[in-house]
Coordinates of C-alpha atoms (C1' of nucleotides) in Angstrom, one line a residue:
Chain V
M680 CA 64.4 181.2 -67.6
A681 CA 65.5 184.0 -65.9
T682 CA 68.3 183.8 -64.2
G683 CA 68.7 187.1 -63.3
R684 CA 67.0 187.9 -59.7
A685 CA 69.1 189.0 -56.8
H686 CA 70.5 187.3 -53.8
R687 CA 68.8 186.9 -50.7
P688 CA 66.8 189.0 -48.7
A689 CA 68.9 188.6 -45.5
T690 CA 67.3 186.2 -43.7
R691 CA 65.7 187.5 -40.7
S692 CA 68.3 188.1 -38.0
R693 CA 71.3 186.5 -39.0
G694 CA 72.4 188.4 -41.9
I695 CA 75.8 187.5 -42.5
P696 CA 77.4 189.1 -45.8
E697 CA 77.7 186.3 -48.7
A698 CA 81.1 187.6 -49.1
T699 CA 81.8 186.5 -45.6
V700 CA 80.3 183.2 -46.1
A701 CA 82.6 182.4 -49.1
R702 CA 85.5 182.9 -46.8
L703 CA 84.4 181.0 -43.7
P704 CA 85.9 177.9 -45.4
L705 CA 88.9 179.4 -45.7
Y706 CA 89.3 180.3 -41.8
L707 CA 88.2 177.0 -41.1
R708 CA 90.5 174.9 -43.1
A709 CA 93.3 177.3 -41.6
L710 CA 92.3 176.9 -37.8
T711 CA 91.8 173.3 -38.5
A712 CA 95.8 173.3 -39.4
L713 CA 96.4 175.1 -36.3
S714 CA 94.4 172.8 -34.4
E715 CA 96.3 170.1 -35.2
R716 CA 99.6 171.1 -34.5
S717 CA 97.8 172.3 -30.8
V718 CA 98.2 175.9 -31.2
P719 CA 96.2 177.1 -28.7
T720 CA 95.6 180.7 -29.8
V721 CA 95.5 182.8 -32.7
S722 CA 95.6 186.4 -33.4
S723 CA 94.0 188.0 -36.5
E724 CA 97.0 188.8 -37.9
E725 CA 98.5 185.1 -37.8
L726 CA 95.4 183.8 -38.9
A727 CA 94.4 186.3 -41.9
A728 CA 98.0 185.2 -42.8
A729 CA 97.6 181.9 -43.1
A730 CA 94.3 182.1 -44.9
G731 CA 95.2 184.5 -47.1
V732 CA 93.5 187.5 -46.5
N733 CA 93.9 190.5 -44.2
S734 CA 93.2 190.8 -40.7
A735 CA 90.9 193.8 -41.0
K736 CA 88.6 191.8 -43.0
L737 CA 89.5 188.8 -40.7
R738 CA 88.1 190.7 -37.9
K739 CA 85.2 192.1 -39.5
D740 CA 84.2 188.3 -41.1
F741 CA 83.8 187.2 -37.3
S742 CA 82.2 190.2 -35.9
Y743 CA 79.5 188.9 -37.9
L744 CA 79.6 185.4 -35.8
G745 CA 79.6 187.1 -32.5
S746 CA 82.7 188.2 -30.3
Y747 CA 84.7 185.6 -30.1
G748 CA 87.8 186.7 -29.4
T749 CA 89.8 187.9 -26.5
R750 CA 91.3 190.9 -26.7
G751 CA 95.2 191.6 -26.2
V752 CA 95.4 188.1 -26.7
G753 CA 93.7 186.8 -30.0
Y754 CA 91.2 184.1 -30.7
D755 CA 90.9 180.3 -29.3
V756 CA 91.6 178.0 -31.9
E757 CA 89.3 175.4 -31.0
Y758 CA 86.2 177.5 -29.8
L759 CA 86.8 178.9 -33.5
V760 CA 86.4 176.0 -35.3
Y761 CA 83.7 174.9 -33.5
Q762 CA 81.6 178.0 -34.0
I763 CA 82.6 178.3 -37.6
S764 CA 81.5 174.5 -38.2
R765 CA 78.3 175.3 -36.5
E766 CA 78.0 178.2 -38.7
L767 CA 78.7 176.4 -41.5
G768 CA 75.8 173.7 -41.0
L769 CA 79.2 171.5 -40.9
T770 CA 77.9 169.7 -37.6
Q771 CA 76.0 167.6 -39.5
D772 CA 76.0 164.7 -41.9
W773 CA 75.5 165.8 -45.3
P774 CA 74.9 162.8 -47.7
V775 CA 75.8 163.8 -51.3
V776 CA 75.9 162.3 -54.6
I777 CA 78.1 162.5 -57.3
V778 CA 76.8 161.9 -60.8
G779 CA 79.1 160.9 -63.9
I780 CA 82.4 159.3 -62.8
G781 CA 84.9 160.3 -65.3
N782 CA 88.3 161.4 -64.0
L783 CA 87.2 164.2 -62.4
G784 CA 84.2 162.4 -61.0
A785 CA 87.0 159.7 -59.3
A786 CA 88.6 162.9 -57.9
L787 CA 86.1 164.1 -56.2
A788 CA 85.0 160.8 -54.7
N789 CA 88.6 160.3 -53.4
Y790 CA 88.7 163.8 -52.3
G791 CA 89.6 163.4 -48.3
G792 CA 88.4 166.7 -47.8
F793 CA 84.8 165.5 -47.8
A794 CA 84.4 163.1 -45.0
S795 CA 86.4 165.7 -42.5
R796 CA 83.9 168.7 -43.3
G797 CA 80.7 167.1 -42.4
F798 CA 80.1 165.7 -45.8
R799 CA 79.6 161.7 -46.7
V800 CA 79.2 160.7 -50.4
A801 CA 76.0 158.3 -50.1
A802 CA 76.4 157.5 -53.8
L803 CA 78.5 157.5 -56.9
I804 CA 76.1 157.5 -60.3
D805 CA 77.0 156.7 -64.0
A806 CA 75.1 156.4 -67.0
D807 CA 77.7 154.0 -68.1
P808 CA 76.1 150.4 -67.6
G809 CA 79.5 149.0 -67.9
M810 CA 80.7 151.2 -64.8
A811 CA 78.1 149.6 -62.6
G812 CA 79.4 148.0 -59.6
K813 CA 83.0 148.9 -60.0
P814 CA 84.0 150.3 -56.9
V815 CA 85.4 153.9 -57.1
A816 CA 87.5 155.2 -53.7
G817 CA 85.9 152.2 -52.3
I818 CA 82.4 153.1 -53.2
P819 CA 81.0 150.9 -55.8
V820 CA 79.3 153.3 -59.1
Q821 CA 75.5 152.8 -59.3
H822 CA 73.5 153.2 -62.5
T823 CA 71.4 156.5 -63.3
D824 CA 68.4 154.5 -63.1
E825 CA 69.1 154.1 -59.2
L826 CA 69.3 158.0 -58.9
E827 CA 65.7 158.8 -57.4
K828 CA 65.6 155.9 -55.1
I829 CA 69.3 156.6 -53.6
I830 CA 68.3 160.6 -53.4
Q831 CA 65.0 159.5 -51.3
D832 CA 66.0 156.6 -49.2
D833 CA 69.1 158.6 -48.2
G834 CA 67.7 162.1 -47.7
V835 CA 70.4 163.1 -49.7
S836 CA 69.9 167.0 -50.3
I837 CA 73.0 168.1 -52.3
G838 CA 74.3 166.8 -55.3
V839 CA 77.4 166.9 -57.7
I840 CA 77.6 166.9 -61.5
A841 CA 80.3 166.1 -63.2
T842 CA 79.1 164.9 -66.3
P843 CA 79.7 166.4 -70.0
A844 CA 77.9 169.2 -70.4
G845 CA 75.3 167.7 -72.6
A846 CA 73.7 165.9 -69.9
A847 CA 74.1 168.1 -67.2
Q848 CA 70.8 169.9 -67.5
Q849 CA 69.0 166.5 -67.7
V850 CA 71.0 164.9 -64.6
C851 CA 70.0 168.4 -63.1
D852 CA 66.4 168.2 -63.3
R853 CA 66.3 164.4 -62.6
L854 CA 68.3 165.4 -59.0
V855 CA 65.8 168.4 -58.4
A856 CA 62.7 166.2 -59.1
A857 CA 64.0 163.9 -56.4
G858 CA 64.6 166.1 -54.0
V859 CA 67.8 168.0 -54.1
T860 CA 67.9 171.6 -53.5
S861 CA 71.5 172.3 -53.6
I862 CA 73.9 171.5 -56.7
L863 CA 77.7 171.7 -57.3
N864 CA 78.1 171.9 -61.2
F865 CA 81.1 171.3 -62.8
A866 CA 79.8 171.1 -66.0
P867 CA 80.4 173.9 -68.1
T868 CA 77.0 175.0 -68.8
V869 CA 74.7 177.1 -67.3
L870 CA 72.0 175.2 -65.5
N871 CA 68.4 176.2 -65.0
V872 CA 66.7 175.4 -61.8
P873 CA 63.2 176.4 -60.0
E874 CA 63.3 178.8 -57.4
G875 CA 65.0 177.4 -53.7
V876 CA 67.5 175.6 -55.5
D877 CA 70.7 176.4 -55.2
V878 CA 73.3 176.4 -57.6
R879 CA 77.3 176.5 -57.2
K880 CA 79.3 176.5 -60.4
V881 CA 82.6 175.8 -60.8
D882 CA 84.8 175.7 -64.2
L883 CA 88.3 174.6 -64.8
S884 CA 88.8 176.8 -67.9
I885 CA 86.8 180.0 -67.0
E886 CA 89.6 180.7 -64.2
L887 CA 92.3 180.0 -67.1
Q888 CA 91.0 182.7 -69.0
I889 CA 90.9 184.9 -65.9
L890 CA 94.6 184.1 -65.5
A891 CA 95.1 184.5 -69.3
F892 CA 93.4 188.3 -69.2
H893 CA 96.2 188.9 -66.1
E894 CA 99.0 187.3 -67.6
Q895 CA 98.8 188.9 -70.9
R896 CA 98.5 192.3 -68.8
K897 CA 102.0 191.7 -67.6
A898 CA 103.5 190.6 -70.6
G899 CA 102.0 193.2 -73.1
E900 CA 101.2 196.5 -72.3
D901 CA 102.7 197.9 -75.5
A902 CA 104.6 195.0 -77.9
A903 CA 100.4 194.5 -78.7
G904 CA 101.2 194.9 -82.3
D905 CA 98.3 193.0 -83.3
A906 CA 98.1 194.1 -86.9
G907 CA 96.5 190.9 -88.5
V908 CA 93.2 190.7 -87.9
V909 CA 89.9 193.2 -89.3
P910 CA 88.5 194.9 -86.3
P911 CA 88.9 198.6 -85.6
V912 CA 88.8 200.1 -82.2
A913 CA 92.5 200.6 -81.5
A914 CA 94.6 198.5 -79.5
R915 CA 94.7 200.4 -76.6
K916 CA 95.7 198.1 -74.2
Q917 CA 95.9 199.4 -70.6
Q918 CA 97.0 198.4 -67.5
H919 CA 94.5 197.6 -64.4
S920 CA 95.4 197.0 -61.0
T921 CA 95.6 193.7 -59.2
G922 CA 98.1 195.1 -57.9
S923 CA 100.5 192.9 -58.1
A924 CA 98.7 190.2 -55.7
D925 CA 101.4 188.4 -54.2
Q926 CA 99.0 185.8 -52.3
G927 CA 95.4 184.6 -53.4
P928 CA 93.2 185.8 -54.9
D929 CA 91.3 186.8 -51.4
G930 CA 88.1 187.4 -53.2
D931 CA 86.9 183.7 -54.9
V932 CA 85.1 181.2 -54.0
P933 CA 85.6 178.6 -56.8
A934 CA 86.8 175.3 -56.0
V935 CA 87.8 171.8 -56.8
M936 CA 90.3 169.5 -55.4
P937 CA 93.3 168.0 -54.9
A938 CA 94.5 164.8 -56.1
Chain A
M801 CA 110.8 194.1 -62.6
A802 CA 107.5 194.3 -62.9
T803 CA 107.0 196.8 -60.8
G804 CA 109.1 199.3 -62.5
R805 CA 106.6 200.9 -65.2
A806 CA 106.0 204.2 -64.1
H807 CA 102.6 204.4 -65.0
R808 CA 100.4 207.3 -63.4
P809 CA 96.7 206.6 -62.1
A810 CA 95.8 207.9 -65.2
T811 CA 92.4 209.2 -65.0
R812 CA 90.7 207.8 -68.3
S813 CA 91.8 204.5 -67.5
R814 CA 90.8 201.6 -69.6
G815 CA 90.8 199.4 -66.5
I816 CA 88.0 196.6 -66.8
P817 CA 86.5 195.8 -63.4
E818 CA 87.7 192.8 -62.0
A819 CA 84.2 191.4 -61.7
T820 CA 83.8 192.3 -65.3
V821 CA 86.7 190.1 -66.0
A822 CA 85.3 187.4 -64.4
R823 CA 82.0 187.2 -66.5
L824 CA 83.8 187.5 -69.9
P825 CA 84.6 183.9 -70.0
L826 CA 80.8 183.0 -69.2
Y827 CA 79.5 185.5 -72.4
L828 CA 82.3 184.2 -74.4
R829 CA 81.2 180.6 -74.0
A830 CA 77.4 181.4 -74.4
L831 CA 78.5 183.3 -77.8
T832 CA 80.5 180.4 -79.0
A833 CA 77.2 178.1 -78.6
L834 CA 75.3 181.0 -80.8
S835 CA 77.7 181.2 -83.5
E836 CA 78.0 177.5 -84.1
R837 CA 74.5 177.6 -84.3
S838 CA 75.1 180.5 -86.9
V839 CA 73.4 182.9 -85.3
P840 CA 74.3 186.2 -86.3
T841 CA 73.0 189.0 -83.6
V842 CA 72.0 188.8 -80.6
S843 CA 70.1 191.4 -77.6
S844 CA 71.6 191.8 -74.5
E845 CA 68.6 190.3 -72.7
E846 CA 68.8 186.8 -74.9
L847 CA 72.8 186.7 -74.2
A848 CA 72.3 187.4 -70.8
A849 CA 69.7 184.9 -70.3
A850 CA 71.9 182.2 -71.9
A851 CA 75.0 183.2 -69.9
G852 CA 72.9 183.4 -66.7
V853 CA 73.4 186.8 -65.8
N854 CA 70.9 189.7 -66.1
S855 CA 70.9 192.0 -69.2
A856 CA 71.8 195.2 -67.3
K857 CA 75.2 194.1 -66.0
L858 CA 75.4 192.5 -69.2
R859 CA 75.4 195.6 -71.2
K860 CA 77.3 197.4 -68.5
D861 CA 80.2 194.8 -68.7
F862 CA 80.1 195.4 -72.8
S863 CA 80.3 199.0 -72.3
Y864 CA 83.7 198.6 -70.6
L865 CA 85.1 196.7 -73.8
G866 CA 83.7 199.3 -76.2
S867 CA 80.8 200.1 -77.9
Y868 CA 80.3 197.0 -80.0
G869 CA 76.1 196.8 -80.4
T870 CA 74.0 198.4 -82.6
R871 CA 70.8 200.2 -81.2
G872 CA 68.0 198.8 -82.0
V873 CA 69.5 195.7 -83.0
G874 CA 71.7 194.1 -80.5
Y875 CA 75.4 192.3 -81.1
D876 CA 77.1 191.0 -83.7
V877 CA 77.8 187.2 -82.6
E878 CA 80.9 187.0 -84.3
Y879 CA 82.3 190.2 -83.7
L880 CA 81.8 190.0 -79.9
V881 CA 83.5 186.5 -79.7
Y882 CA 86.4 188.3 -81.1
Q883 CA 86.7 191.1 -79.1
I884 CA 86.0 189.0 -76.1
S885 CA 88.5 186.5 -77.2
R886 CA 91.3 189.4 -77.3
E887 CA 90.5 191.1 -74.1
L888 CA 91.0 187.9 -72.8
G889 CA 93.8 187.1 -74.4
L890 CA 92.7 184.3 -76.1
T891 CA 93.9 185.1 -79.8
Q892 CA 97.3 184.0 -78.6
D893 CA 98.7 180.7 -77.9
W894 CA 99.3 179.9 -73.6
P895 CA 101.3 177.0 -73.3
V896 CA 100.5 175.7 -69.3
V897 CA 101.8 172.6 -67.7
I898 CA 100.1 170.5 -65.4
V899 CA 101.7 169.3 -62.1
G900 CA 100.2 166.1 -60.1
I901 CA 98.6 163.7 -62.7
G902 CA 96.3 161.9 -60.4
N903 CA 92.8 161.8 -61.5
L904 CA 92.1 165.4 -61.4
G905 CA 95.4 166.2 -63.7
A906 CA 94.2 163.6 -65.9
A907 CA 90.8 165.0 -65.8
L908 CA 92.4 168.7 -66.7
A909 CA 94.3 167.2 -69.4
N910 CA 91.4 165.8 -71.0
Y911 CA 89.4 168.7 -70.7
G912 CA 88.4 169.8 -74.0
G913 CA 87.6 173.3 -73.1
F914 CA 91.6 173.9 -73.0
A915 CA 92.4 174.0 -76.2
S916 CA 89.3 175.8 -77.7
R917 CA 90.0 178.7 -75.6
G918 CA 93.6 179.3 -76.5
F919 CA 95.5 177.1 -74.1
R920 CA 97.9 174.2 -75.1
V921 CA 98.9 171.9 -72.7
A922 CA 102.6 171.7 -73.3
A923 CA 103.4 168.8 -70.4
L924 CA 101.8 167.0 -68.0
I925 CA 104.3 166.3 -64.6
D926 CA 104.6 164.0 -62.4
A927 CA 106.6 162.8 -59.2
D928 CA 106.0 159.0 -59.7
P929 CA 108.3 157.7 -61.8
G930 CA 106.1 155.1 -62.7
M931 CA 104.0 157.5 -64.4
A932 CA 106.7 159.0 -67.0
G933 CA 106.2 158.1 -70.3
K934 CA 102.4 156.8 -70.0
P935 CA 100.3 159.0 -72.0
V936 CA 97.2 160.8 -70.5
A937 CA 95.2 162.6 -73.1
G938 CA 97.7 161.7 -75.7
I939 CA 100.5 163.3 -73.8
P940 CA 103.4 161.3 -72.5
V941 CA 103.8 162.4 -69.0
Q942 CA 106.8 163.5 -67.8
H943 CA 108.8 163.5 -64.3
T944 CA 109.0 166.4 -62.0
D945 CA 113.3 166.5 -63.0
E946 CA 112.4 167.9 -66.3
L947 CA 110.2 170.7 -65.1
E948 CA 112.6 173.6 -65.2
K949 CA 113.6 172.3 -68.5
I950 CA 110.0 172.1 -70.0
I951 CA 109.0 175.6 -68.7
Q952 CA 112.1 177.5 -70.1
D953 CA 111.9 175.7 -73.5
D954 CA 108.7 176.2 -74.1
G955 CA 108.4 179.6 -72.5
V956 CA 105.4 178.2 -70.3
S957 CA 104.2 181.2 -68.2
I958 CA 100.7 179.5 -66.6
G959 CA 101.0 176.4 -64.2
V960 CA 98.1 174.0 -63.0
I961 CA 99.1 172.8 -59.6
A962 CA 96.9 169.5 -59.1
T963 CA 99.4 167.7 -56.5
P964 CA 98.2 167.1 -53.1
A965 CA 98.5 169.7 -50.6
G966 CA 101.7 168.5 -48.9
A967 CA 103.6 169.2 -53.0
A968 CA 101.6 172.1 -53.6
Q969 CA 104.1 175.1 -52.0
Q970 CA 107.2 173.0 -53.2
V971 CA 105.9 172.6 -56.6
C972 CA 104.7 176.1 -56.6
D973 CA 108.2 177.7 -56.0
R974 CA 109.9 175.6 -58.6
L975 CA 107.5 177.0 -61.1
V976 CA 108.0 180.4 -60.5
A977 CA 111.8 180.2 -59.9
A978 CA 111.4 178.6 -63.8
G979 CA 109.4 181.5 -64.9
V980 CA 105.9 180.6 -64.4
T981 CA 104.1 183.7 -63.7
S982 CA 100.0 182.5 -62.8
I983 CA 99.3 179.4 -61.1
L984 CA 95.8 177.9 -61.3
N985 CA 96.1 175.7 -57.4
F986 CA 93.6 172.9 -57.1
A987 CA 95.4 172.1 -53.9
P988 CA 93.7 173.0 -51.0
T989 CA 96.5 174.8 -49.5
V990 CA 97.4 179.1 -49.6
L991 CA 100.8 179.3 -51.3
N992 CA 103.1 182.2 -50.9
V993 CA 104.4 183.5 -54.1
P994 CA 106.6 186.9 -54.8
E995 CA 104.9 189.8 -56.2
G996 CA 103.9 189.8 -59.6
V997 CA 102.8 186.2 -59.7
D998 CA 99.1 185.6 -60.4
V999 CA 97.4 182.6 -58.0
R1000 CA 94.3 181.8 -58.7
K1001 CA 92.4 178.9 -56.4
V1002 CA 89.8 176.3 -56.8
D1003 CA 88.6 174.3 -54.0
L1004 CA 85.7 171.9 -53.9
S1005 CA 85.4 171.5 -50.5
I1006 CA 85.2 175.2 -50.1
E1007 CA 82.2 175.3 -52.6
L1008 CA 80.7 172.6 -50.9
Q1009 CA 80.7 174.3 -47.4
I1010 CA 78.9 177.3 -49.0
L1011 CA 76.2 175.2 -50.3
A1012 CA 75.9 173.5 -46.8
F1013 CA 75.5 176.9 -45.2
H1014 CA 72.5 178.0 -47.8
E1015 CA 71.3 174.4 -47.2
Q1016 CA 70.9 174.5 -43.1
R1017 CA 69.3 177.8 -43.6
K1018 CA 66.8 176.8 -45.9
A1019 CA 65.8 173.9 -43.6
G1020 CA 65.8 175.7 -40.5
E1021 CA 63.8 178.4 -41.9
D1022 CA 60.7 177.1 -43.1
A1023 CA 57.9 179.2 -42.3
A1024 CA 55.2 177.2 -41.3
G1025 CA 51.8 177.6 -42.5
D1026 CA 50.2 178.7 -45.8
A1027 CA 49.6 182.2 -45.4
G1028 CA 49.3 182.4 -49.0
V1029 CA 52.6 184.2 -49.5
V1030 CA 55.6 182.7 -50.7
P1031 CA 56.8 180.8 -47.5
P1032 CA 60.2 179.9 -46.8
V1033 CA 63.2 181.3 -48.5
A1034 CA 62.4 184.3 -49.7
A1035 CA 63.1 185.0 -52.9
R1036 CA 66.6 182.5 -54.1
K1037 CA 67.7 181.8 -57.1
Q1038 CA 70.0 179.9 -59.2
Q1039 CA 73.5 180.6 -60.0
H1040 CA 75.6 183.0 -58.6
S1041 CA 79.2 183.9 -58.2
T1042 CA 81.0 185.5 -55.8
G1043 CA 84.0 187.9 -55.4
S1044 CA 85.9 186.9 -57.9
A1045 CA 85.5 183.6 -59.7
D1046 CA 83.4 181.0 -59.7
Q1047 CA 81.3 180.3 -63.1
G1048 CA 82.3 178.0 -65.6
P1049 CA 82.8 178.1 -69.2
D1050 CA 83.1 175.7 -72.0
G1051 CA 84.4 172.7 -73.5
D1052 CA 83.4 169.3 -71.5
V1053 CA 84.2 168.3 -68.7
P1054 CA 85.9 165.1 -67.9
A1055 CA 84.2 162.3 -69.3
V1056 CA 83.0 159.1 -68.2
M1057 CA 85.7 156.7 -68.6
P1058 CA 84.7 153.8 -70.7
A1059 CA 85.6 150.5 -69.6
Chain K
dA1178 C1' 59.6 200.5 -82.1
dG1179 C1' 63.3 198.0 -80.6
dG1180 C1' 67.5 197.6 -77.6
dT1181 C1' 72.2 199.8 -76.8
dG1182 C1' 75.1 203.0 -73.6
dT1183 C1' 75.4 205.1 -69.6
dG1184 C1' 74.8 208.4 -65.7
dA1185 C1' 73.2 208.2 -61.3
dA1186 C1' 71.1 205.8 -57.4
dG1187 C1' 71.0 201.9 -54.7
dT1188 C1' 73.9 198.3 -52.4
dT1189 C1' 77.5 195.2 -50.8
dT1190 C1' 82.2 194.5 -49.7
dT1191 C1' 86.6 196.2 -48.2
dT1192 C1' 89.4 199.5 -45.6
dC1193 C1' 90.6 202.7 -42.3
dA1194 C1' 91.5 203.7 -37.6
dC1195 C1' 90.6 203.8 -33.2
dA1196 C1' 87.9 203.1 -28.7
dG1197 C1' 87.7 199.6 -25.2
dC1198 C1' 89.2 195.5 -22.9
dC1199 C1' 92.9 192.2 -21.4
Chain E
dG379 C1' 101.6 196.8 -24.6
dG380 C1' 98.6 194.2 -27.8
dC381 C1' 94.9 193.0 -30.1
dT382 C1' 89.5 192.9 -31.1
dG383 C1' 85.9 194.9 -32.4
dT384 C1' 83.6 198.2 -34.9
dG385 C1' 81.5 202.4 -36.6
dA386 C1' 82.6 205.8 -40.5
dA387 C1' 84.7 206.0 -44.6
dA388 C1' 85.8 204.7 -49.2
dA389 C1' 85.9 201.5 -53.1
dA390 C1' 83.6 198.1 -55.8
dC391 C1' 79.7 196.2 -58.1
dT392 C1' 75.0 196.2 -59.6
dT393 C1' 70.6 197.9 -60.8
dC394 C1' 67.6 201.9 -62.6
dA395 C1' 66.0 204.1 -66.0
dC396 C1' 65.9 206.7 -69.7
dA397 C1' 68.1 209.5 -73.5
dC398 C1' 69.7 208.3 -77.9
dC399 C1' 70.2 205.9 -82.0
dT400 C1' 69.0 202.7 -86.0

DNA sequence: AGGTGTGAAGTTTTTCACAGCC
DNA sequence: GGCTGTGAAAAACTTCACACCT
């Protein structure tokens, strides 16, 4: 169905730009690291460096949350950690179900960043009856048949799909029907969901393709010499900026996890 | 070296917007599916629906590549597949090394979407000597000591880091020193790289946090009473992408590990 | 009729740069 | 002196809407 549609109409007064929301987790991670080293305060410059963005952007982002800094000094680390956590809704417990316990699902289940960020793996679900009962990351895998029951009993509102592409839409439909309203999709397919349900997608190969695009640009630039195939249109290559990014792609949001 | 090239700003630039580049893999995936079903042509409307974007955006995106459609008809599927592949640099072979063969690394190694898109897993590398020689996805894992040799011998320019956060920067430094100029980072840490090296990151917990933010908002803003108009959450929709990247392309994701 | 290609308008995001407070 | 907070300007991106080709 339609995929089109824009974004939010800005919920009432609290209008934090989407781009800012996408960076809050980044800041939070950097701040958490500082907190663990017992650093009391940071300047926008330092924090920005740690998060991989520029300081003006960071200050602007924080300005949407409120005035939590002190001129001439910087930001109080603990305080900011709390404010951002609260803004992101991480001060509450979010039960999450992971469907599809293959290598990726297992990697996700083992991901430590979950628990420490307000997320709790409520259940691991797989369609393979042979997996049932088998523990992964200390949690016994349950069969797909249990899906609805688990979601309802635990009040799960966030689901993670790590199944093969072919099963994703079906799993998605069941999750939504059972009450899930936010889905993180790792399957390389476009999911159709009813209005009111959020879907975020993470695709391993898309990122690589984007890298290939830039890589090609670096290498080529003239020695293209692709005279093999038919297609017309001169081989006008070109260079585009990216301007030799040194660090992180500040504008992105993708996500997956570490091993 | 890289920075050398005396290129002028060039007024008529062929620079494709970053946002467009990030969507090309999506279109490519949708087109590939159509191609497999032997569909000869598609309209921007149909293709947009399949890719999860709106048609105006899609047409605009394609306009940066050239005029590959036919008015009144649509786009030739095969031709577009070729053009986009070429634009992304997927018509050539990209050897890739994956460092860190835990669950995630294994999931990546098994990911079918790579091979079918111009990527070739040149090597799997892990720091654990016990893993050496063990085959994952049919490829024997090699020890980190071999890293430099592999990169140089195979002319690898793209590296994937799937190690724990603590090892990421070190691995990154070695990759860069050995000649890698594009890195896909799955470790939840900001990598420092010299100019000229591209880094894209994928972080699971960040995506979940963004979902939590929106989820929290849904819960908290429930309009009571059914006045008759759309009550809560105005018009939200589905898939979204953010700034730089997030969608997902093809192939199939991990797989359910049979016993 | 049907559908692309694209200026122009509209929106969001980033960057600048500096007033204002510590 | 140092650093935040933020209007204002700039840039990037999206959407509109329609001329124009088939």
